Structure formats: structure tokens, C-alpha cells
PDB file of C-alpha atoms in Angstrom:
ATOM      1  CA  UNK A   1      -3.070  -6.632 -31.568  1.00  0.00           C
ATOM      2  CA  UNK A   2      -5.428  -4.487 -33.657  1.00  0.00           C
ATOM      3  CA  UNK A   3      -4.370  -1.366 -31.788  1.00  0.00           C
ATOM      4  CA  UNK A   4      -0.737  -2.155 -32.543  1.00  0.00           C
ATOM      5  CA  UNK A   5      -1.546  -2.444 -36.268  1.00  0.00           C
ATOM      6  CA  UNK A   6      -3.250   0.959 -36.186  1.00  0.00           C
ATOM      7  CA  UNK A   7      -0.231   2.536 -34.449  1.00  0.00           C
ATOM      8  CA  UNK A   8       2.178   0.963 -36.936  1.00  0.00           C
ATOM      9  CA  UNK A   9       0.112   2.164 -39.895  1.00  0.00           C
ATOM     10  CA  UNK A  10      -0.003   5.676 -38.469  1.00  0.00           C
ATOM     11  CA  UNK A  11       3.747   5.630 -37.922  1.00  0.00           C
ATOM     12  CA  UNK A  12       4.384   4.240 -41.391  1.00  0.00           C
ATOM     13  CA  UNK A  13       3.155   7.405 -43.093  1.00  0.00           C
ATOM     14  CA  UNK A  14       5.553   9.522 -41.072  1.00  0.00           C
ATOM     15  CA  UNK A  15       5.611  10.312 -37.362  1.00  0.00           C
ATOM     16  CA  UNK A  16       2.833  12.799 -36.813  1.00  0.00           C
ATOM     17  CA  UNK A  17       3.333  15.338 -34.014  1.00  0.00           C
ATOM     18  CA  UNK A  18      -0.198  14.847 -32.671  1.00  0.00           C
ATOM     19  CA  UNK A  19       0.488  11.107 -32.312  1.00  0.00           C
ATOM     20  CA  UNK A  20       3.595  11.832 -30.250  1.00  0.00           C
ATOM     21  CA  UNK A  21       1.683  14.306 -28.065  1.00  0.00           C
ATOM     22  CA  UNK A  22      -1.068  11.721 -27.552  1.00  0.00           C
ATOM     23  CA  UNK A  23       1.436   9.083 -26.396  1.00  0.00           C
ATOM     24  CA  UNK A  24       3.141  11.526 -24.007  1.00  0.00           C
ATOM     25  CA  UNK A  25      -0.258  12.587 -22.630  1.00  0.00           C
ATOM     26  CA  UNK A  26      -1.216   8.945 -22.118  1.00  0.00           C
ATOM     27  CA  UNK A  27       1.930   8.275 -20.083  1.00  0.00           C
ATOM     28  CA  UNK A  28       1.382  11.473 -18.068  1.00  0.00           C
ATOM     29  CA  UNK A  29      -2.192  10.436 -17.243  1.00  0.00           C
ATOM     30  CA  UNK A  30      -1.026   6.971 -16.215  1.00  0.00           C
ATOM     31  CA  UNK A  31       1.652   8.498 -13.997  1.00  0.00           C
ATOM     32  CA  UNK A  32      -0.614  10.970 -12.194  1.00  0.00           C
ATOM     33  CA  UNK A  33      -3.618   8.675 -11.753  1.00  0.00           C
ATOM     34  CA  UNK A  34      -1.972   5.292 -11.167  1.00  0.00           C
ATOM     35  CA  UNK A  35       1.746   5.287 -10.383  1.00  0.00           C
ATOM     36  CA  UNK A  36       2.083   8.397  -8.209  1.00  0.00           C
ATOM     37  CA  UNK A  37      -0.797   7.596  -5.788  1.00  0.00           C
ATOM     38  CA  UNK A  38       0.441   4.016  -5.409  1.00  0.00           C
ATOM     39  CA  UNK A  39       3.965   5.189  -4.562  1.00  0.00           C
ATOM     40  CA  UNK A  40       2.558   7.698  -2.061  1.00  0.00           C
ATOM     41  CA  UNK A  41       0.499   4.982  -0.349  1.00  0.00           C
ATOM     42  CA  UNK A  42       3.527   2.655  -0.160  1.00  0.00           C
ATOM     43  CA  UNK A  43       5.600   5.415   1.463  1.00  0.00           C
ATOM     44  CA  UNK A  44       2.849   6.039   4.041  1.00  0.00           C
ATOM     45  CA  UNK A  45       2.680   2.335   4.945  1.00  0.00           C
ATOM     46  CA  UNK A  46       6.489   2.083   5.174  1.00  0.00           C
ATOM     47  CA  UNK A  47       6.588   5.143   7.451  1.00  0.00           C
ATOM     48  CA  UNK A  48       3.800   3.656   9.600  1.00  0.00           C
ATOM     49  CA  UNK A  49       5.707   0.371   9.976  1.00  0.00           C
ATOM     50  CA  UNK A  50       8.908   2.227  10.855  1.00  0.00           C
ATOM     51  CA  UNK A  51       7.154   4.130  13.674  1.00  0.00           C
ATOM     52  CA  UNK A  52       5.427   1.176  15.379  1.00  0.00           C
ATOM     53  CA  UNK A  53       5.363   1.309  19.180  1.00  0.00           C
ATOM     54  CA  UNK A  54       4.827  -1.219  21.942  1.00  0.00           C
ATOM     55  CA  UNK A  55       1.199  -1.177  23.127  1.00  0.00           C
ATOM     56  CA  UNK A  56      -0.143   0.044  19.787  1.00  0.00           C
ATOM     57  CA  UNK A  57      -3.232  -1.754  18.470  1.00  0.00           C
ATOM     58  CA  UNK A  58      -2.801  -2.829  14.851  1.00  0.00           C
ATOM     59  CA  UNK A  59      -4.305  -4.952  12.094  1.00  0.00           C
ATOM     60  CA  UNK A  60      -2.243  -7.435  10.108  1.00  0.00           C
ATOM     61  CA  UNK A  61      -2.535  -7.968   6.354  1.00  0.00           C
ATOM     62  CA  UNK A  62      -4.416 -11.191   7.162  1.00  0.00           C
ATOM     63  CA  UNK A  63      -7.021  -9.306   9.207  1.00  0.00           C
ATOM     64  CA  UNK A  64      -5.796 -10.258  12.694  1.00  0.00           C
ATOM     65  CA  UNK A  65      -6.341  -7.551  15.331  1.00  0.00           C
ATOM     66  CA  UNK A  66      -3.848  -7.334  18.164  1.00  0.00           C
ATOM     67  CA  UNK A  67      -1.648  -5.264  20.429  1.00  0.00           C
ATOM     68  CA  UNK A  68       2.101  -5.024  19.918  1.00  0.00           C
ATOM     69  CA  UNK A  69       4.041  -6.508  22.855  1.00  0.00           C
ATOM     70  CA  UNK A  70       7.582  -6.720  21.426  1.00  0.00           C
ATOM     71  CA  UNK A  71       9.333  -5.148  18.437  1.00  0.00           C
ATOM     72  CA  UNK A  72      12.323  -6.279  16.429  1.00  0.00           C
ATOM     73  CA  UNK A  73      13.808  -5.171  13.125  1.00  0.00           C
ATOM     74  CA  UNK A  74      12.194  -8.092  11.297  1.00  0.00           C
ATOM     75  CA  UNK A  75       9.290  -9.299  13.418  1.00  0.00           C
ATOM     76  CA  UNK A  76       6.632  -8.241  15.903  1.00  0.00           C
ATOM     77  CA  UNK A  77       5.178 -10.143  18.854  1.00  0.00           C
ATOM     78  CA  UNK A  78       1.444  -9.469  18.702  1.00  0.00           C
ATOM     79  CA  UNK A  79      -0.955 -10.260  21.550  1.00  0.00           C
ATOM     80  CA  UNK A  80      -4.264 -11.276  19.981  1.00  0.00           C
ATOM     81  CA  UNK A  81      -6.009 -12.441  23.174  1.00  0.00           C
ATOM     82  CA  UNK A  82      -5.217 -12.685  26.846  1.00  0.00           C
ATOM     83  CA  UNK A  83      -1.891 -14.588  27.101  1.00  0.00           C
ATOM     84  CA  UNK A  84      -2.018 -15.515  23.372  1.00  0.00           C
ATOM     85  CA  UNK A  85       0.931 -14.093  21.472  1.00  0.00           C
ATOM     86  CA  UNK A  86       2.019 -14.654  17.891  1.00  0.00           C
ATOM     87  CA  UNK A  87       5.236 -13.777  16.100  1.00  0.00           C
ATOM     88  CA  UNK A  88       4.656 -12.163  12.714  1.00  0.00           C
ATOM     89  CA  UNK A  89       6.747 -10.431  10.084  1.00  0.00           C
ATOM     90  CA  UNK A  90       6.905  -6.671  10.580  1.00  0.00           C
ATOM     91  CA  UNK A  91       5.924  -6.130   6.929  1.00  0.00           C
ATOM     92  CA  UNK A  92       2.575  -7.842   7.513  1.00  0.00           C
ATOM     93  CA  UNK A  93       1.419  -5.047   9.840  1.00  0.00           C
ATOM     94  CA  UNK A  94      -1.018  -3.075   7.730  1.00  0.00           C
ATOM     95  CA  UNK A  95      -2.844  -0.379   9.718  1.00  0.00           C
ATOM     96  CA  UNK A  96      -3.847   1.014  13.093  1.00  0.00           C
ATOM     97  CA  UNK A  97      -6.760  -0.814  14.654  1.00  0.00           C
ATOM     98  CA  UNK A  98      -9.736   1.361  15.538  1.00  0.00           C
ATOM     99  CA  UNK A  99     -10.092   1.828  19.272  1.00  0.00           C
ATOM    100  CA  UNK A 100     -12.592  -0.506  20.930  1.00  0.00           C
ATOM    101  CA  UNK A 101     -13.742   2.305  23.241  1.00  0.00           C
ATOM    102  CA  UNK A 102     -17.049   3.776  22.164  1.00  0.00           C
ATOM    103  CA  UNK A 103     -17.806   1.062  19.619  1.00  0.00           C
ATOM    104  CA  UNK A 104     -20.807  -1.170  19.964  1.00  0.00           C
ATOM    105  CA  UNK A 105     -20.390  -4.873  19.363  1.00  0.00           C
ATOM    106  CA  UNK A 106     -22.342  -6.809  16.774  1.00  0.00           C
ATOM    107  CA  UNK A 107     -25.336  -8.572  18.277  1.00  0.00           C
TER     108      UNK A 107
END
């Protein structure tokens, strides 16, 4: 609220050019440091989901690791253990799972 009062008082005396430049610079900074990277990340995830393949190991948004057994436009059948399959929304697939080969288990 106090910041709004300061802006209104500054604008009341006449619109100063430096004030306008400051506002434009603020929006440019917000765009390049917040909005643009978020949009880029969303496009990468959408492209990843579009290119899913049967047999690919993935992680869901809930943290479930599994291997894709069937694909549909809206859902995925994910095998999370031997003969244990779950049907999940395709949009809940989040990332590739790291390969289990060469990794040591937690003891």
C-alpha cells in the first residue's frame, strides 16, 4: 500500500520519464528472469510427454518410478513392479528415470 502511495505521489507531479523507464525495466527484468524460463521449461516438459515411448523408464509427478507398458492419448500404463501396473494420466509423467545400471543401492 505504501509503495502505491509513493507511485501515485510521483505521478501526481507529472509523469516523469525516468519513472516510465523504471517501470518498463522492471517488467523486462521480470520477463527475462521469471516468465521466459518458466515457459521454456513447460515447452520442454510438453515435448518430453509427446515423445514418450513404450519401455521408457520414467518418474511421475508423485515420485513413482516405473516403465511404460502402454501409451494412449490421455493415459499411460506404468509397470512399477513385476506384474504390477497402474494407469495414470499422461500429464503426470514428469521426467526420465535415471538408469538403474551402475548405481549402488542405499544400504
